[in-house]
Short mmCIF file of C-alpha atoms and ligand atoms in Angstrom, two decimals:
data_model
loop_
_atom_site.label_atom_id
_atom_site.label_comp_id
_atom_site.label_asym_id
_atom_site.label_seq_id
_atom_site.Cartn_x
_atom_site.Cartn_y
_atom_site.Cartn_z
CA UNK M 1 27.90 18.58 104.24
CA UNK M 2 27.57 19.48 100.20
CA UNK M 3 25.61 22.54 98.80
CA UNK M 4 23.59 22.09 95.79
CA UNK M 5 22.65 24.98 93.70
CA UNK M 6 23.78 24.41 90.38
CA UNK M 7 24.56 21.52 88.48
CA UNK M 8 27.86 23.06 87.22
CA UNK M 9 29.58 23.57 90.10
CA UNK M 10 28.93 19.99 91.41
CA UNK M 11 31.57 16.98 90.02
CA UNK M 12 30.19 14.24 87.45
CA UNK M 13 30.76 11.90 89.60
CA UNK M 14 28.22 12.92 92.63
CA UNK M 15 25.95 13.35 89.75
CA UNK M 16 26.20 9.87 88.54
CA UNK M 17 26.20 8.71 92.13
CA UNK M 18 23.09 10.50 92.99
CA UNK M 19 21.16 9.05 90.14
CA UNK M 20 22.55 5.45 90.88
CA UNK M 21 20.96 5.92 94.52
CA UNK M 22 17.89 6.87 93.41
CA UNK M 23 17.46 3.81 91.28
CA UNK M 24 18.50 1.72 94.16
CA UNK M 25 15.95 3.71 96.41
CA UNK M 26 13.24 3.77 93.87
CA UNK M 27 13.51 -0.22 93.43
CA UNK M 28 13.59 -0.58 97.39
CA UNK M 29 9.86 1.11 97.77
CA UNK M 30 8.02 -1.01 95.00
CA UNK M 31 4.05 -1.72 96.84
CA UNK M 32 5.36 1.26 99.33
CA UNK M 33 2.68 3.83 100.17
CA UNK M 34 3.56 7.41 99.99
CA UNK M 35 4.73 7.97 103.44
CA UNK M 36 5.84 4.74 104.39
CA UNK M 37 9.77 5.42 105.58
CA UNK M 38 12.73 3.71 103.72
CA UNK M 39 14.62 1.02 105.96
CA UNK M 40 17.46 2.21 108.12
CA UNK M 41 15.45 5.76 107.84
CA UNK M 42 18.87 7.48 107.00
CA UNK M 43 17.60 11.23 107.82
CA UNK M 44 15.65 10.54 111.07
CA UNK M 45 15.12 13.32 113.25
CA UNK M 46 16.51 15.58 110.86
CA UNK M 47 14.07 18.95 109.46
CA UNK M 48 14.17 20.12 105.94
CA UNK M 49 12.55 23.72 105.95
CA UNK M 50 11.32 25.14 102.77
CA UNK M 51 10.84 28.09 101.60
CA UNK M 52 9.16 29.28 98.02
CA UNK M 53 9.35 33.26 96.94
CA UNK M 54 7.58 31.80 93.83
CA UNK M 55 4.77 29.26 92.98
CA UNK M 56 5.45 25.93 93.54
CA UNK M 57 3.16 22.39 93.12
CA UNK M 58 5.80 19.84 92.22
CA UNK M 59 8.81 20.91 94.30
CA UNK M 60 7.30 21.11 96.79
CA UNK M 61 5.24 18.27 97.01
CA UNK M 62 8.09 16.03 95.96
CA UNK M 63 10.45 17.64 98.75
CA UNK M 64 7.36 16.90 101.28
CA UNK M 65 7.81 13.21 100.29
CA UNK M 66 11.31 12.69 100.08
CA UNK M 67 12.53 13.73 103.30
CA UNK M 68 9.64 11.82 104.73
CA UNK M 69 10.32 8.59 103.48
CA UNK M 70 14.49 9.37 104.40
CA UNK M 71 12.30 9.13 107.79
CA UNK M 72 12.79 13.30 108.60
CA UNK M 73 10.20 16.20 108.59
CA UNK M 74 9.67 19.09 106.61
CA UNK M 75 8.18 23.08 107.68
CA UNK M 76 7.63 25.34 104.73
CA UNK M 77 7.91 29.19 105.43
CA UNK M 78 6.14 31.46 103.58
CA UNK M 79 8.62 34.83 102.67
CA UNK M 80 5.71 37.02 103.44
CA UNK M 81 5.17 35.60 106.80
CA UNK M 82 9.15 36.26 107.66
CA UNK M 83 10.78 39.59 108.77
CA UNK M 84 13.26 39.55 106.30
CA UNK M 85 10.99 39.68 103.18
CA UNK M 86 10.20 42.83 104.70
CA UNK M 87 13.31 44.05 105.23
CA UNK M 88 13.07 43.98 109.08
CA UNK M 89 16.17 41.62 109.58
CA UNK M 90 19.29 40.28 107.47
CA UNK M 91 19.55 37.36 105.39
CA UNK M 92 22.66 36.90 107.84
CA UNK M 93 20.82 36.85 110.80
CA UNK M 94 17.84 34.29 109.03
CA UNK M 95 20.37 32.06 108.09
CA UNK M 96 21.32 31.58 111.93
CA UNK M 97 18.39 30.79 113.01
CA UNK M 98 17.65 28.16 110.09
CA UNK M 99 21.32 26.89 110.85
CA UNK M 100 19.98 26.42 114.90
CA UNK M 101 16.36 25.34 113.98
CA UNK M 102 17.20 23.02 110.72
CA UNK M 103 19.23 20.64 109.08
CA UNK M 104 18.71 21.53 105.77
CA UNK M 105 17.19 24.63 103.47
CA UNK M 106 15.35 24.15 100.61
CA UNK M 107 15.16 27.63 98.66
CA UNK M 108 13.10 28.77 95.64
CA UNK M 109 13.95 32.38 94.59
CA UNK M 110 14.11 35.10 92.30
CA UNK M 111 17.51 36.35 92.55
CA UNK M 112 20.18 33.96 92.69
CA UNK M 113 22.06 36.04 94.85
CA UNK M 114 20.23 35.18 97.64
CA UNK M 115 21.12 31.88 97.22
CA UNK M 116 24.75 32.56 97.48
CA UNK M 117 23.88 35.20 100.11
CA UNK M 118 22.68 32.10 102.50
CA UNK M 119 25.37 29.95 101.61
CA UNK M 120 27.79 32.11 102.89
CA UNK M 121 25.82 32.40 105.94
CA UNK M 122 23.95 28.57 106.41
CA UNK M 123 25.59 26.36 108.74
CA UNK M 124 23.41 23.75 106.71
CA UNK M 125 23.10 22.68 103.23
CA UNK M 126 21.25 24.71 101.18
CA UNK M 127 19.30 23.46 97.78
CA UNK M 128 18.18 25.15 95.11
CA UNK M 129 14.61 24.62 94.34
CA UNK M 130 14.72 26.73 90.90
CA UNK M 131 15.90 30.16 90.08
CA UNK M 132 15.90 32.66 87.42
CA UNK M 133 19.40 30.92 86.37
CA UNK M 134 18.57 27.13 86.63
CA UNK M 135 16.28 24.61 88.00
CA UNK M 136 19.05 22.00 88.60
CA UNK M 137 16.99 19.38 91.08
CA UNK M 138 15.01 19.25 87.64
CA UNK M 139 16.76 18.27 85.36
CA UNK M 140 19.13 16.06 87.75
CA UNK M 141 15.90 14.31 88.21
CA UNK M 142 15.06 14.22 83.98
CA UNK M 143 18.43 12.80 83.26
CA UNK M 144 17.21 9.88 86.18
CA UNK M 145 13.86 9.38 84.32
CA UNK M 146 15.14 9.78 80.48
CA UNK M 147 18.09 6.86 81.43
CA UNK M 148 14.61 4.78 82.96
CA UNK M 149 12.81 4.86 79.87
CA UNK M 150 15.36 4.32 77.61
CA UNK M 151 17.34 2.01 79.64
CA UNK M 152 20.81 3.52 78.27
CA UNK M 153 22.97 5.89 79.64
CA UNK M 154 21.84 9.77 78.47
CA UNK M 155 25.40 10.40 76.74
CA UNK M 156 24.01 7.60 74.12
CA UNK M 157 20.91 9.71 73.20
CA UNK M 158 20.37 12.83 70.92
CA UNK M 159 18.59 14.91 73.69
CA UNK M 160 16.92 18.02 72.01
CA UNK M 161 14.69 21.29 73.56
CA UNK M 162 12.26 23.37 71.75
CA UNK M 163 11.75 26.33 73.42
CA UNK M 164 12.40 29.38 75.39
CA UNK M 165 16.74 29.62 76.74
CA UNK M 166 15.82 29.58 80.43
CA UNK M 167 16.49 28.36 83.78
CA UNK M 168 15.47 24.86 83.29
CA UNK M 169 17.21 24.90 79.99
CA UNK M 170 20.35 26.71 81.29
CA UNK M 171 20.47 23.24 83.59
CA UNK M 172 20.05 20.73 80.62
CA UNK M 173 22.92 22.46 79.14
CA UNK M 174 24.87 22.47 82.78
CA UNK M 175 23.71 18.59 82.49
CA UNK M 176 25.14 17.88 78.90
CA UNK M 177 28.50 19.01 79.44
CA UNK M 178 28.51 16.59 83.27
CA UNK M 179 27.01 13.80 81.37
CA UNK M 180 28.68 14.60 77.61
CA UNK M 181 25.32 14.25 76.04
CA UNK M 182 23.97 15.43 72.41
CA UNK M 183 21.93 18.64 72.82
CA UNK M 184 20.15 20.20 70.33
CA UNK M 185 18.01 23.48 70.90
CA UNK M 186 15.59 25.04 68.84
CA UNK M 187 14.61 28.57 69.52
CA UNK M 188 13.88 31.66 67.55
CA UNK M 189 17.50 33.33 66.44
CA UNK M 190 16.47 36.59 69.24
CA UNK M 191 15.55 34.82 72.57
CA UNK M 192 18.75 32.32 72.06
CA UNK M 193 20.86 32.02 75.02
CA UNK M 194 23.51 34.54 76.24
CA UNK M 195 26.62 35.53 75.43
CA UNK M 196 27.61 34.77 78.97
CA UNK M 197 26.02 30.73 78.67
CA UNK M 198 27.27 30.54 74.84
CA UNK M 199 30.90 31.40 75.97
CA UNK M 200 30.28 29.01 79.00
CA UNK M 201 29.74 26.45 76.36
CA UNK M 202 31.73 27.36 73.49
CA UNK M 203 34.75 26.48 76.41
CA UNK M 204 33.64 23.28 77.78
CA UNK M 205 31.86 20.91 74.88
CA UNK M 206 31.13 20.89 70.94
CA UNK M 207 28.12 18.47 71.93
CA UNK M 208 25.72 21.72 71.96
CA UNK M 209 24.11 23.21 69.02
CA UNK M 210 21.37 25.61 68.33
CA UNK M 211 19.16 25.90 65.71
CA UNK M 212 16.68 28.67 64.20
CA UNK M 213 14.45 25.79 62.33
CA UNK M 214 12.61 23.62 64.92
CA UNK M 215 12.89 20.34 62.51
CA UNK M 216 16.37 20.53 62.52
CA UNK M 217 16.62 21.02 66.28
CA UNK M 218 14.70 17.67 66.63
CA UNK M 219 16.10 16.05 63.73
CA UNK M 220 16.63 12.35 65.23
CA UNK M 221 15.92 13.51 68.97
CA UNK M 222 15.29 10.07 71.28
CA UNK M 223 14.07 13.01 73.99
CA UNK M 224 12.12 16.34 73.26
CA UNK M 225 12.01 18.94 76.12
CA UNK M 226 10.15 21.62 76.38
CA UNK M 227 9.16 24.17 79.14
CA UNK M 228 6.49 27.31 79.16
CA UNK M 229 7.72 30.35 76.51
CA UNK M 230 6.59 32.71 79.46
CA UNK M 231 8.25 31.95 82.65
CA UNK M 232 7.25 32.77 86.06
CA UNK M 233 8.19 36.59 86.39
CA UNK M 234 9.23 37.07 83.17
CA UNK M 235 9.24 40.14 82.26
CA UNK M 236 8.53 40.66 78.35
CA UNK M 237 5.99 42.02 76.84
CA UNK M 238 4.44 38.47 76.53
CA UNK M 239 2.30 38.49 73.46
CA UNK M 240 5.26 39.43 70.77
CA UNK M 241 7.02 36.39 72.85
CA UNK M 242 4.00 33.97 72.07
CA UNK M 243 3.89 35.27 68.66
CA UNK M 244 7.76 34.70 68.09
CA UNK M 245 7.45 31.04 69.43
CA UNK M 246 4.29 30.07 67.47
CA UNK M 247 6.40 28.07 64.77
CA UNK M 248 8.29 25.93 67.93
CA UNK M 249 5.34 24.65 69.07
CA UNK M 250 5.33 21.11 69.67
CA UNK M 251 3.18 19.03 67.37
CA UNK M 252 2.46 15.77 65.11
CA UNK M 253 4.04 17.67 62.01
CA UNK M 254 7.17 18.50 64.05
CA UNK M 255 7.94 15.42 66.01
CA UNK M 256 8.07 13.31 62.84
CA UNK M 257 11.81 14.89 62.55
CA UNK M 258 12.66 12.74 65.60
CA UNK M 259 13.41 9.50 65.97
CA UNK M 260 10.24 6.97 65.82
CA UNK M 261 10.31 5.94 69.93
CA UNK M 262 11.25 9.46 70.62
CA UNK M 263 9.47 10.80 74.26
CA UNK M 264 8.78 13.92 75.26
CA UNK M 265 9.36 15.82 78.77
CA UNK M 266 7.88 18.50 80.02
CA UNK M 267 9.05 19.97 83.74
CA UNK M 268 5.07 21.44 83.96
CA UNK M 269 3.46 23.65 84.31
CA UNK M 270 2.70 23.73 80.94
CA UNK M 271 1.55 26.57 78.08
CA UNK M 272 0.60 26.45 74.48
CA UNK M 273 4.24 25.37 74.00
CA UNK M 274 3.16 22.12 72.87
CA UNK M 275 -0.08 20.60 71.04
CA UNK M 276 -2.39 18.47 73.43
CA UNK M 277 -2.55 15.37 71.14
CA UNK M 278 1.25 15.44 71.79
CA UNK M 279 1.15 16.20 75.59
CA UNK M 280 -1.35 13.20 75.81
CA UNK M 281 -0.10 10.83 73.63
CA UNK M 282 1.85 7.79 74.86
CA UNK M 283 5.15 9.42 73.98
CA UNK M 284 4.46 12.12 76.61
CA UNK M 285 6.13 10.70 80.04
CA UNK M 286 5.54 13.93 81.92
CA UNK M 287 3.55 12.33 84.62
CA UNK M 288 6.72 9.69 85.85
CA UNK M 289 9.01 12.63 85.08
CA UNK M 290 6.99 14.53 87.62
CA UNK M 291 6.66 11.47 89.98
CA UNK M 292 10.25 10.53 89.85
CA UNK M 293 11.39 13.98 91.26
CA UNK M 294 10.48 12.29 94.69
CA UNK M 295 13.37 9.66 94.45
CA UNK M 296 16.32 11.82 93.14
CA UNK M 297 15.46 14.51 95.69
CA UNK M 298 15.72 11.89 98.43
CA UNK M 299 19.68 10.84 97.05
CA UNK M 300 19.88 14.73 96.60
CA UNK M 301 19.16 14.98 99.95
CA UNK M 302 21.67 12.40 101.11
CA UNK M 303 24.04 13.48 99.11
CA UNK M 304 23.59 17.42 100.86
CA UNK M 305 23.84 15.27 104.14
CA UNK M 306 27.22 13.35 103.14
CA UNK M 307 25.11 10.00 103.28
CA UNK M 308 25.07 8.70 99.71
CA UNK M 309 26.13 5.02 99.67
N1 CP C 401 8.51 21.53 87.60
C1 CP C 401 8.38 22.23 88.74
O1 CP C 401 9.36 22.65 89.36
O2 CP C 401 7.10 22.42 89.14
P1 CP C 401 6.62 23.39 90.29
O3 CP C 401 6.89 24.79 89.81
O4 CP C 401 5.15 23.12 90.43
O5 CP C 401 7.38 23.10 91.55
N1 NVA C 402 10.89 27.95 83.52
C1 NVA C 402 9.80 27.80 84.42
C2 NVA C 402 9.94 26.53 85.19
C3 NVA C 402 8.81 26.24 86.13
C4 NVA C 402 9.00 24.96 86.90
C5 NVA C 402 9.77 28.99 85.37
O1 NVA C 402 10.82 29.43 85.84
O2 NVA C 402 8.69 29.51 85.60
#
């Protein structure tokens, strides 16, 4: 049984095995309809429950699917419906029963602790479905769908982000150093990332560099990522963010910096972070990016339940 809350802690090499799975699963299901069950249905009779403490479409949708096609179920709990949101009984004591009722825990939350709270406690592998440090089943899945499109490994491509130094972000870095790509980020010199992630990096690569001017951050990018400037329970006083992000905002005059076939990526939802001509043009491949989160969660998935091939 493997944990997987943050791309840092987990080897290279169950990375790169996860994504080569999820090729090999995603070429297996070509004509398949959404709930028809892969062959061998590896996760029969085995539950996945979910549970979001923030907003969710994509997550969970594409957790819905995957464990469905692995031939399993899924039950989502809402927090609000459970005794310990309230404070009525121990994260301890919730983790037992998940451990006795599941196979598996699927957890988005706002405090990371909590994630390492039910580790500690799960009898079952526990994923992490984004927090306010990373959204790692994200960008495990990106690094699947930029290798698709550009049919070459990632560390061959200058992959750059424009935008605010957040969760998903804080993975794409986690990401570069496991898969020793090129990353370039562009963000206003005040929101950059912490001392804590720039020491973090600073130890482990030289492939990482920030920049203050957006057209040098993209300057030959084959990828451009971007995410909202105001993330979910952010708490800034959003407007003087906007205002301090208005010259990072993805358009026609700034992707010219990049290289000619360069694609953009965008986990969604989206904000004014980038132009519409940009999000709709045929360089945007948000919609597969979004689709393909189905087939790395499924390897994910195996992988928690020591079945990768
Ligand atoms: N990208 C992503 O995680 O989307 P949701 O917040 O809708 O799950
Ligand atoms: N950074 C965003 C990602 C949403 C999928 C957030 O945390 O709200």
């Amino acid at each position: 049984m493997k944990h997987f809350i943050n791309l840092k802690d987990i080897p290279a090499k169950d990375l790169r095995k996860i994504i080569t799975d999820a090729k090999k699963r995603k070429l297996a299901r070509k004509n398949f309809s959404n709930l028809q069950i892969d062959r061998l249905a590896p996760l029969k009779g085995k539950l996945l429950i979910q549970m979001f403490e923030k907003s969710s479409l994509r997550t969970r949708l594409s957790f819905y699917l995957a464990i469905k096609q692995l031939g399993g179920s899924t039950l989502t709990l809402r927090p609000d419906e459970l005794h310990l949101s309230k404070g009525g009984e121990s994260i301890q004591d919730t983790a037992k029963i998940l451990s006795n009722f599941g196979n598996a825990f699927m957890l988005r939350t706002d405090d990371d602790k909590k994630l390492e709270e039910f580790r500690k406690f799960l009898s079952i592998p526990i994923i992490n479905g984004l927090s306010p440090s990373s959204h790692p089943t994200q960008i495990l899945s990106d690094v699947f769908t930029v290798e698709e499109i550009k049919k070459k490994p990632i560390t061959n491509l200058n992959i750059s982000w424009i935008g605010d130094c957040n969760n998903v972000l804080n993975s794409l870095i986690a990401a570069s150093i496991k898969f020793s790509f090129k990353l370039t980020i562009g963000c206003p010199k005040n929101y950059q990332p912490n001392k804590k992630i720039l020491s973090y990096v600073k130890s482990k690569t030289n492939k990482i560099s920030i920049f203050s001017d957006p057209n040098k951050a993209v300057k030959d990018a084959d990828v451009i990522f971007s995410d909202k400037v105001i993330s979910m329970n952010d708490k800034v006083n959003k407007k003087n963010k906007l205002k301090h992000f208005r010259k990072f905002k993805i358009n026609m005059k700034l992707i010219k910096y990049a290289k000619k076939d360069c694609i953009f990526l965008h986990c969604l939802p989206r904000g004014e972070e980038v132009d519409e001509k940009i999000f709709l043009s045929k360089r945007s491949k948000v919609w597969q990016q979004a689709a393909n989160r189905v087939h790395v969660q499924k390897s994910i998935l195996l992988y928690c339940f020591g079945k990768l091939r």
